[in-house]
Amino acid sequence: MRCEEIYRELYGRAPESVAFCPYRIAPLGAHIDHQLGIVHGLAINRGIHIAYGRKDSGICELRSLNFSKRAQFHVANIPEEKVGDWADHCRAAAKMLGEKYPLRTGIGGVIEGSLPIGGLSSSASVIIAFLSVLAAVNGIRLEPWEVIRLAKKAENEYVGVNCGKLDQSCEVLCRKDQLLCLDCRDDSYSLIPWTGKPFGIAVFFSGLERSLAGSAYNLRQDECKAAAYDLMAFSGRSYGKFSEAVLREVPREVFDEWKGRLPEPFRKRAEHFFSEMERVRLGSEYWKAGDLEQYGRLIFESGESSVNNYECGCPELIRLYGILRETPGIYGGRFSGAGFKGCCMALVDPGRAEEILAAVEDQYLASFPELRGKYQGALCASDDGVSLAGGDGR
Ligand code: GLA
């Protein structure tokens, strides 16, 4: 690993250890985790590595191979407000962990993210990797759900993105070749083994990196809440605080009966929620049956709903999605993650992967020649979630 080499150059010795947290893809269940819907996800064999050694002074001295500025802070003295640089994710992790456990030991660390940023949930991945490192050097044993909740809180309350728990759950709970099916309302989940023919996971980077802070991610969530609130009121149901309104609390029949009264943007967001819930329900059945064609078809449909109903994406990502739909050998594909910028993912025929990567690249760069050198396609595989130092019995 490059982060290991850089650590050696900087500190003149080998790192004590290298932590790894995978990225995730979410084939179905886009943008419904924050509405307490049901989501699907897989961890992949790419992610964040941190080569580190402990610092008894409590200082965290961090470098990232993906960003230029070095960051330094004391593990027990995190600024109340985010600073505005890449290391906020690490400060956020330290702050949340420090609110539960006394932190005395810091680290010298070099962080390396595989693949460009955007769509694979590198934010949750860096937070979880850093949490696991701080826990290890401070002698704290973390349970999987504790990590998920701390990491989500770090992103919601410190970084300032109102994300749901999809990313963190995939990165912690997933197992190789098993699909995570998580109900975000009560945290019940199952890992559904794959029994069908082999498939590959391809990711296609638009060449536009993104961070959710500053995107329309939070706005879309407010629109979903507004739709939920309106539907409850139109139908004479009791409702609580606006901040707690979610579409999962609205029965499908209520939506069908009252949707005509919703302002168009709110109606479309709700349409996405209810149709995506149905795709996840059907998708679980197809996955169990090992039916890649049908599961893939649902992924394409989910992508279409993201474009037309949820209205995320940008011209580049929408074009990429269109190319995926037309490329032979692709079972299904869509924006990966939030999908404002970043990448698309697809489940592909592994025997045709090279041909698919080449065909998508040619067509995409014909539409956006200025993105040559920034665009990137890669073939990945499903993998286990993070392994937590100290052993968690998984
Ligand atoms: C981002 C968020 C997740 C989820 C996805 C969209 O990755 O962090 O919580 O909402 O977007 O499905």
Short mmCIF file of C-alpha atoms and ligand atoms in Angstrom, two decimals:
data_model
loop_
_atom_site.label_atom_id
_atom_site.label_comp_id
_atom_site.label_asym_id
_atom_site.label_seq_id
_atom_site.Cartn_x
_atom_site.Cartn_y
_atom_site.Cartn_z
CA MET A 1 0.00 0.00 0.00
CA ARG A 2 1.18 3.49 -0.86
CA CYS A 3 0.02 4.84 2.52
CA GLU A 4 2.36 2.37 4.20
CA GLU A 5 5.32 3.54 2.12
CA ILE A 6 4.61 7.20 2.83
CA TYR A 7 4.26 6.43 6.53
CA ARG A 8 7.73 4.82 6.49
CA GLU A 9 9.21 7.83 4.69
CA LEU A 10 7.66 10.25 7.17
CA TYR A 11 8.27 8.42 10.41
CA GLY A 12 11.33 6.30 9.58
CA ARG A 13 9.64 3.09 10.69
CA ALA A 14 6.83 0.74 9.65
CA PRO A 15 3.28 1.65 10.76
CA GLU A 16 1.94 -0.27 13.76
CA SER A 17 -0.97 -1.39 11.63
CA VAL A 18 -3.06 -0.54 8.56
CA ALA A 19 -6.83 -0.20 9.07
CA PHE A 20 -9.26 -0.74 6.20
CA CYS A 21 -12.90 0.19 5.73
CA PRO A 22 -14.61 -0.77 2.44
CA TYR A 23 -16.79 1.45 0.26
CA ARG A 24 -20.30 0.35 -0.63
CA ILE A 25 -22.62 0.20 -3.57
CA ALA A 26 -26.39 0.39 -3.16
CA PRO A 27 -28.14 -1.24 -6.12
CA LEU A 28 -31.67 -0.57 -4.83
CA GLY A 29 -33.10 1.66 -2.12
CA ALA A 30 -31.69 4.99 -3.29
CA HIS A 31 -32.57 7.97 -1.10
CA ILE A 32 -35.06 6.16 1.03
CA ASP A 33 -32.87 5.40 4.04
CA HIS A 34 -33.45 8.87 5.48
CA GLN A 35 -37.22 8.29 5.06
CA LEU A 36 -36.81 5.08 7.10
CA GLY A 37 -37.35 2.84 4.10
CA ILE A 38 -35.76 -0.52 3.27
CA VAL A 39 -32.43 -0.56 1.43
CA HIS A 40 -30.05 -2.96 -0.29
CA GLY A 41 -26.27 -2.74 -0.24
CA LEU A 42 -22.97 -4.53 -0.77
CA ALA A 43 -19.51 -3.64 0.54
CA ILE A 44 -16.80 -3.71 -2.13
CA ASN A 45 -13.10 -4.53 -2.17
CA ARG A 46 -12.05 -0.86 -2.48
CA GLY A 47 -12.04 1.63 0.33
CA ILE A 48 -10.05 3.68 2.80
CA HIS A 49 -6.75 2.49 4.27
CA ILE A 50 -5.09 4.23 7.21
CA ALA A 51 -1.46 3.36 7.99
CA TYR A 52 -0.90 4.51 11.56
CA GLY A 53 1.16 4.50 14.72
CA ARG A 54 0.07 5.67 18.16
CA LYS A 55 1.00 9.04 19.67
CA ASP A 56 0.92 9.12 23.45
CA SER A 57 0.78 12.93 23.36
CA GLY A 58 -2.85 12.64 22.16
CA ILE A 59 -2.05 14.47 18.93
CA CYS A 60 -3.55 13.24 15.69
CA GLU A 61 -1.24 14.13 12.84
CA LEU A 62 -2.89 13.17 9.55
CA ARG A 63 -2.02 13.21 5.91
CA SER A 64 -4.23 12.16 3.05
CA LEU A 65 -2.94 10.93 -0.27
CA ASN A 66 -6.07 12.42 -1.87
CA PHE A 67 -5.77 15.97 -0.48
CA SER A 68 -2.79 18.26 -0.05
CA LYS A 69 -3.12 19.90 3.38
CA ARG A 70 -1.82 18.11 6.49
CA ALA A 71 -4.17 18.14 9.52
CA GLN A 72 -3.34 18.18 13.20
CA PHE A 73 -5.56 18.23 16.28
CA HIS A 74 -5.61 16.92 19.83
CA VAL A 75 -7.86 13.90 20.20
CA ALA A 76 -9.51 15.32 23.31
CA ASN A 77 -9.85 18.89 22.07
CA ILE A 78 -11.87 18.94 18.88
CA PRO A 79 -13.13 22.34 17.63
CA GLU A 80 -16.88 22.72 18.25
CA GLU A 81 -17.49 23.76 14.64
CA LYS A 82 -16.12 21.98 11.58
CA VAL A 83 -13.02 23.57 10.11
CA GLY A 84 -14.01 23.10 6.46
CA ASP A 85 -11.30 20.76 5.21
CA TRP A 86 -11.09 17.02 4.43
CA ALA A 87 -10.05 16.17 8.00
CA ASP A 88 -13.45 17.23 9.39
CA HIS A 89 -14.55 13.63 8.94
CA CYS A 90 -11.74 12.53 11.27
CA ARG A 91 -12.45 15.33 13.77
CA ALA A 92 -16.11 14.32 13.67
CA ALA A 93 -15.23 10.69 14.44
CA ALA A 94 -12.95 11.71 17.33
CA LYS A 95 -15.59 14.04 18.74
CA MET A 96 -18.34 11.43 18.75
CA LEU A 97 -16.11 8.72 20.19
CA GLY A 98 -14.74 11.16 22.79
CA GLU A 99 -18.27 11.94 24.01
CA LYS A 100 -18.65 8.28 25.00
CA TYR A 101 -15.14 7.21 26.02
CA PRO A 102 -12.09 9.01 27.41
CA LEU A 103 -9.57 9.44 24.57
CA ARG A 104 -5.92 9.91 25.51
CA THR A 105 -3.96 8.47 22.62
CA GLY A 106 -3.72 10.06 19.20
CA ILE A 107 -2.11 8.77 16.02
CA GLY A 108 0.25 9.69 13.26
CA GLY A 109 -1.56 8.44 10.19
CA VAL A 110 -1.52 8.39 6.41
CA ILE A 111 -4.94 7.97 4.76
CA GLU A 112 -5.41 6.54 1.29
CA GLY A 113 -8.68 6.26 -0.60
CA SER A 114 -8.86 3.94 -3.58
CA LEU A 115 -10.74 5.35 -6.61
CA PRO A 116 -11.87 8.98 -6.97
CA ILE A 117 -14.31 10.47 -4.45
CA GLY A 118 -18.05 10.49 -5.04
CA GLY A 119 -20.80 7.91 -4.91
CA LEU A 120 -19.10 5.06 -3.10
CA SER A 121 -19.44 6.58 0.33
CA SER A 122 -15.87 7.47 1.11
CA SER A 123 -17.15 9.88 3.81
CA ALA A 124 -18.64 7.12 5.93
CA SER A 125 -15.66 4.94 5.14
CA VAL A 126 -13.07 7.43 6.39
CA ILE A 127 -15.12 8.09 9.53
CA ILE A 128 -15.45 4.37 10.27
CA ALA A 129 -11.79 3.61 9.53
CA PHE A 130 -10.74 6.47 11.81
CA LEU A 131 -13.16 5.40 14.57
CA SER A 132 -11.74 1.89 14.46
CA VAL A 133 -8.16 3.21 14.65
CA LEU A 134 -8.89 5.52 17.59
CA ALA A 135 -10.74 2.72 19.37
CA ALA A 136 -7.79 0.37 18.84
CA VAL A 137 -5.12 2.74 20.20
CA ASN A 138 -7.31 3.78 23.13
CA GLY A 139 -8.21 0.22 24.12
CA ILE A 140 -11.93 0.58 23.34
CA ARG A 141 -13.93 -2.33 21.98
CA LEU A 142 -16.71 -1.17 19.69
CA GLU A 143 -19.75 -3.22 18.70
CA PRO A 144 -20.96 -3.07 15.07
CA TRP A 145 -24.15 -1.08 15.75
CA GLU A 146 -22.28 1.31 17.99
CA VAL A 147 -19.93 2.06 15.09
CA ILE A 148 -22.85 2.59 12.70
CA ARG A 149 -24.56 5.02 15.07
CA LEU A 150 -21.41 6.94 15.99
CA ALA A 151 -20.40 7.27 12.34
CA LYS A 152 -23.84 8.47 11.29
CA LYS A 153 -23.96 10.96 14.16
CA ALA A 154 -20.52 12.25 13.14
CA GLU A 155 -21.74 12.94 9.63
CA ASN A 156 -25.13 14.37 10.69
CA GLU A 157 -24.03 16.54 13.57
CA TYR A 158 -20.47 17.57 12.77
CA VAL A 159 -19.98 17.36 9.01
CA GLY A 160 -23.53 18.65 8.51
CA VAL A 161 -25.00 16.11 6.08
CA ASN A 162 -28.37 14.64 7.09
CA CYS A 163 -27.52 11.24 5.63
CA GLY A 164 -29.42 8.11 6.59
CA LYS A 165 -27.71 4.94 7.77
CA LEU A 166 -27.29 3.11 4.46
CA ASP A 167 -23.58 3.76 3.99
CA GLN A 168 -22.45 3.02 7.52
CA SER A 169 -24.57 -0.14 7.74
CA CYS A 170 -23.19 -1.58 4.50
CA GLU A 171 -19.63 -0.78 5.44
CA VAL A 172 -19.98 -2.49 8.81
CA LEU A 173 -22.52 -5.31 8.37
CA CYS A 174 -21.97 -6.60 4.83
CA ARG A 175 -20.43 -9.96 4.05
CA LYS A 176 -18.88 -11.06 0.77
CA ASP A 177 -21.51 -12.17 -1.77
CA GLN A 178 -24.35 -11.45 0.64
CA LEU A 179 -26.75 -8.61 0.02
CA LEU A 180 -27.59 -6.47 3.03
CA CYS A 181 -31.33 -5.85 3.25
CA LEU A 182 -31.85 -3.31 6.03
CA ASP A 183 -35.08 -1.87 7.37
CA CYS A 184 -34.06 1.63 8.44
CA ARG A 185 -37.17 1.98 10.62
CA ASP A 186 -36.27 -0.68 13.18
CA ASP A 187 -32.72 -1.69 12.15
CA SER A 188 -33.74 -5.28 11.47
CA TYR A 189 -31.69 -6.72 8.63
CA SER A 190 -30.81 -9.85 6.76
CA LEU A 191 -27.80 -10.84 4.67
CA ILE A 192 -29.12 -12.64 1.61
CA PRO A 193 -26.61 -15.02 0.00
CA TRP A 194 -26.16 -14.94 -3.76
CA THR A 195 -26.81 -18.27 -5.44
CA GLY A 196 -27.09 -17.26 -9.09
CA LYS A 197 -24.47 -17.02 -11.83
CA PRO A 198 -21.33 -14.91 -11.16
CA PHE A 199 -21.48 -11.15 -11.70
CA GLY A 200 -18.98 -8.32 -11.56
CA ILE A 201 -19.46 -4.90 -9.96
CA ALA A 202 -18.35 -2.08 -12.22
CA VAL A 203 -18.03 1.57 -11.23
CA PHE A 204 -17.81 4.39 -13.73
CA PHE A 205 -16.60 7.77 -12.48
CA SER A 206 -18.06 10.73 -14.29
CA GLY A 207 -14.89 12.71 -13.67
CA LEU A 208 -16.79 15.05 -11.35
CA GLU A 209 -15.93 14.56 -7.72
CA ARG A 210 -18.50 15.53 -5.18
CA SER A 211 -19.12 16.03 -1.55
CA LEU A 212 -22.65 15.93 -0.23
CA ALA A 213 -22.15 19.01 1.91
CA GLY A 214 -23.22 21.74 -0.49
CA SER A 215 -25.33 19.49 -2.77
CA ALA A 216 -29.14 19.35 -2.93
CA TYR A 217 -29.05 16.24 -0.70
CA ASN A 218 -30.50 17.99 2.37
CA LEU A 219 -33.03 19.91 0.27
CA ARG A 220 -34.42 16.70 -1.26
CA GLN A 221 -34.82 15.31 2.21
CA ASP A 222 -36.82 18.39 3.26
CA GLU A 223 -39.04 17.90 0.21
CA CYS A 224 -39.70 14.30 1.28
CA LYS A 225 -40.59 15.49 4.77
CA ALA A 226 -42.88 18.17 3.34
CA ALA A 227 -44.64 15.51 1.24
CA ALA A 228 -45.07 13.30 4.30
CA TYR A 229 -46.39 16.17 6.41
CA ASP A 230 -48.85 17.31 3.75
CA LEU A 231 -50.15 13.79 3.14
CA MET A 232 -50.73 13.23 6.85
CA ALA A 233 -52.60 16.53 7.09
CA PHE A 234 -54.69 16.04 3.91
CA SER A 235 -55.83 12.65 5.12
CA GLY A 236 -56.69 13.93 8.60
CA ARG A 237 -54.04 11.82 10.32
CA SER A 238 -52.28 13.07 13.39
CA TYR A 239 -48.73 14.19 12.91
CA GLY A 240 -45.88 15.24 15.17
CA LYS A 241 -42.89 17.50 14.70
CA PHE A 242 -41.96 18.46 11.15
CA SER A 243 -38.36 17.50 11.83
CA GLU A 244 -39.51 13.95 12.52
CA ALA A 245 -41.86 13.56 9.53
CA VAL A 246 -40.87 10.69 7.20
CA LEU A 247 -42.57 9.06 4.23
CA ARG A 248 -42.40 5.60 5.82
CA GLU A 249 -45.13 6.72 8.23
CA VAL A 250 -47.49 7.46 5.33
CA PRO A 251 -49.51 4.46 4.12
CA ARG A 252 -49.25 3.87 0.37
CA GLU A 253 -53.07 4.23 -0.01
CA VAL A 254 -52.89 7.69 1.52
CA PHE A 255 -50.34 8.71 -1.09
CA ASP A 256 -52.46 7.26 -3.90
CA GLU A 257 -55.55 9.07 -2.69
CA TRP A 258 -54.03 12.48 -1.95
CA LYS A 259 -51.02 12.80 -4.25
CA GLY A 260 -52.93 15.06 -6.65
CA ARG A 261 -52.92 17.80 -4.03
CA LEU A 262 -49.18 17.81 -3.50
CA PRO A 263 -47.02 20.43 -5.20
CA GLU A 264 -45.26 18.70 -8.10
CA PRO A 265 -41.75 18.46 -6.59
CA PHE A 266 -43.11 16.94 -3.37
CA ARG A 267 -45.28 14.50 -5.32
CA LYS A 268 -42.32 13.34 -7.38
CA ARG A 269 -40.13 12.76 -4.31
CA ALA A 270 -42.91 10.71 -2.71
CA GLU A 271 -43.47 8.83 -5.98
CA HIS A 272 -39.79 7.87 -5.87
CA PHE A 273 -40.08 6.69 -2.27
CA PHE A 274 -43.11 4.46 -2.81
CA SER A 275 -41.90 3.00 -6.09
CA GLU A 276 -38.42 2.38 -4.69
CA MET A 277 -39.88 0.55 -1.68
CA GLU A 278 -41.68 -1.72 -4.12
CA ARG A 279 -38.50 -2.30 -6.15
CA VAL A 280 -36.63 -3.25 -2.98
CA ARG A 281 -39.39 -5.67 -2.00
CA LEU A 282 -39.35 -7.32 -5.42
CA GLY A 283 -35.57 -7.14 -5.62
CA SER A 284 -35.19 -9.18 -2.42
CA GLU A 285 -37.22 -11.94 -4.05
CA TYR A 286 -35.19 -11.87 -7.28
CA TRP A 287 -31.93 -11.82 -5.35
CA LYS A 288 -33.03 -14.84 -3.32
CA ALA A 289 -33.93 -16.62 -6.56
CA GLY A 290 -30.54 -15.74 -8.11
CA ASP A 291 -32.28 -13.90 -10.96
CA LEU A 292 -29.71 -11.40 -12.17
CA GLU A 293 -31.72 -10.28 -15.21
CA GLN A 294 -34.77 -9.30 -13.15
CA TYR A 295 -32.73 -7.80 -10.33
CA GLY A 296 -30.76 -5.80 -12.89
CA ARG A 297 -33.91 -4.56 -14.58
CA LEU A 298 -35.04 -3.12 -11.25
CA ILE A 299 -31.71 -1.31 -10.86
CA PHE A 300 -32.25 0.38 -14.23
CA GLU A 301 -35.79 1.34 -13.19
CA SER A 302 -34.52 2.72 -9.92
CA GLY A 303 -32.06 4.83 -11.92
CA GLU A 304 -34.88 6.18 -14.03
CA SER A 305 -36.87 7.16 -10.97
CA SER A 306 -33.81 8.94 -9.57
CA VAL A 307 -33.58 11.00 -12.75
CA ASN A 308 -37.29 11.75 -13.26
CA ASN A 309 -38.81 11.68 -9.77
CA TYR A 310 -36.01 12.34 -7.33
CA GLU A 311 -34.34 14.67 -9.82
CA CYS A 312 -30.77 14.12 -8.80
CA GLY A 313 -27.88 13.66 -11.18
CA CYS A 314 -26.20 16.14 -13.50
CA PRO A 315 -25.91 16.04 -17.31
CA GLU A 316 -22.71 13.94 -17.18
CA LEU A 317 -24.12 11.35 -14.78
CA ILE A 318 -27.43 11.14 -16.66
CA ARG A 319 -25.54 10.52 -19.91
CA LEU A 320 -23.47 7.84 -18.21
CA TYR A 321 -26.64 6.16 -16.98
CA GLY A 322 -28.06 6.30 -20.53
CA ILE A 323 -24.90 4.63 -21.89
CA LEU A 324 -25.15 1.85 -19.30
CA ARG A 325 -28.71 1.12 -20.41
CA GLU A 326 -27.55 0.58 -23.97
CA THR A 327 -24.37 -1.41 -23.34
CA PRO A 328 -24.64 -5.19 -23.85
CA GLY A 329 -23.51 -7.31 -20.91
CA ILE A 330 -24.78 -4.89 -18.24
CA TYR A 331 -27.61 -6.40 -16.15
CA GLY A 332 -28.48 -3.16 -14.40
CA GLY A 333 -26.92 0.14 -13.44
CA ARG A 334 -27.75 3.50 -11.86
CA PHE A 335 -26.18 6.44 -10.06
CA SER A 336 -24.22 5.16 -7.14
CA GLY A 337 -25.07 6.75 -3.80
CA ALA A 338 -26.58 10.21 -3.71
CA GLY A 339 -25.91 10.72 -7.40
CA PHE A 340 -25.50 14.45 -7.65
CA LYS A 341 -22.02 14.00 -9.09
CA GLY A 342 -19.62 11.09 -8.59
CA CYS A 343 -20.19 7.74 -10.27
CA CYS A 344 -22.58 5.11 -11.61
CA MET A 345 -22.45 1.47 -10.60
CA ALA A 346 -23.52 -1.59 -12.54
CA LEU A 347 -23.80 -5.34 -12.16
CA VAL A 348 -22.09 -6.82 -15.20
CA ASP A 349 -21.30 -10.09 -16.93
CA PRO A 350 -17.77 -10.78 -15.63
CA GLY A 351 -16.79 -12.43 -18.92
CA ARG A 352 -17.48 -9.17 -20.77
CA ALA A 353 -16.13 -6.72 -18.19
CA GLU A 354 -13.17 -5.43 -20.25
CA GLU A 355 -15.33 -4.94 -23.31
CA ILE A 356 -17.95 -3.11 -21.22
CA LEU A 357 -15.40 -0.80 -19.57
CA ALA A 358 -13.93 0.08 -22.97
CA ALA A 359 -17.32 0.66 -24.64
CA VAL A 360 -18.65 2.89 -21.85
CA GLU A 361 -15.46 4.92 -21.75
CA ASP A 362 -15.47 5.50 -25.52
CA GLN A 363 -19.03 6.68 -25.60
CA TYR A 364 -18.79 8.82 -22.50
CA LEU A 365 -15.63 10.57 -23.63
CA ALA A 366 -17.16 11.16 -27.05
CA SER A 367 -19.85 13.19 -25.23
CA PHE A 368 -17.49 14.85 -22.73
CA PRO A 369 -13.97 14.93 -24.24
CA GLU A 370 -12.88 17.49 -21.63
CA LEU A 371 -13.22 14.80 -18.96
CA ARG A 372 -10.49 12.58 -20.45
CA GLY A 373 -7.98 11.84 -17.70
CA LYS A 374 -10.62 12.47 -15.03
CA TYR A 375 -13.12 9.79 -16.07
CA GLN A 376 -12.32 6.32 -14.73
CA GLY A 377 -13.94 2.90 -14.96
CA ALA A 378 -13.07 0.03 -12.61
CA LEU A 379 -14.13 -3.52 -11.93
CA CYS A 380 -14.62 -4.41 -8.25
CA ALA A 381 -16.00 -7.31 -6.25
CA SER A 382 -18.19 -7.77 -3.21
CA ASP A 383 -16.35 -7.92 0.12
CA ASP A 384 -16.76 -8.11 3.89
CA GLY A 385 -17.53 -5.02 5.96
CA VAL A 386 -14.91 -3.40 8.21
CA SER A 387 -13.12 -5.63 10.67
CA LEU A 388 -13.17 -3.98 14.02
CA ALA A 389 -9.97 -4.15 16.05
CA GLY A 390 -10.35 -6.09 19.26
CA GLY A 391 -12.63 -8.67 17.68
CA ASP A 392 -16.37 -8.38 17.71
CA GLY A 393 -17.27 -12.01 17.30
CA ARG A 394 -18.48 -11.60 13.71
C1 GLA B 1 -25.67 9.04 0.36
C2 GLA B 1 -26.11 9.07 1.82
C3 GLA B 1 -26.95 7.83 2.17
C4 GLA B 1 -28.07 7.61 1.16
C5 GLA B 1 -27.54 7.70 -0.25
C6 GLA B 1 -28.63 7.66 -1.28
O1 GLA B 1 -24.77 8.01 0.15
O2 GLA B 1 -24.99 9.17 2.66
O3 GLA B 1 -27.44 7.95 3.49
O4 GLA B 1 -29.13 8.49 1.38
O5 GLA B 1 -26.80 8.88 -0.48
O6 GLA B 1 -29.28 6.44 -1.26
#
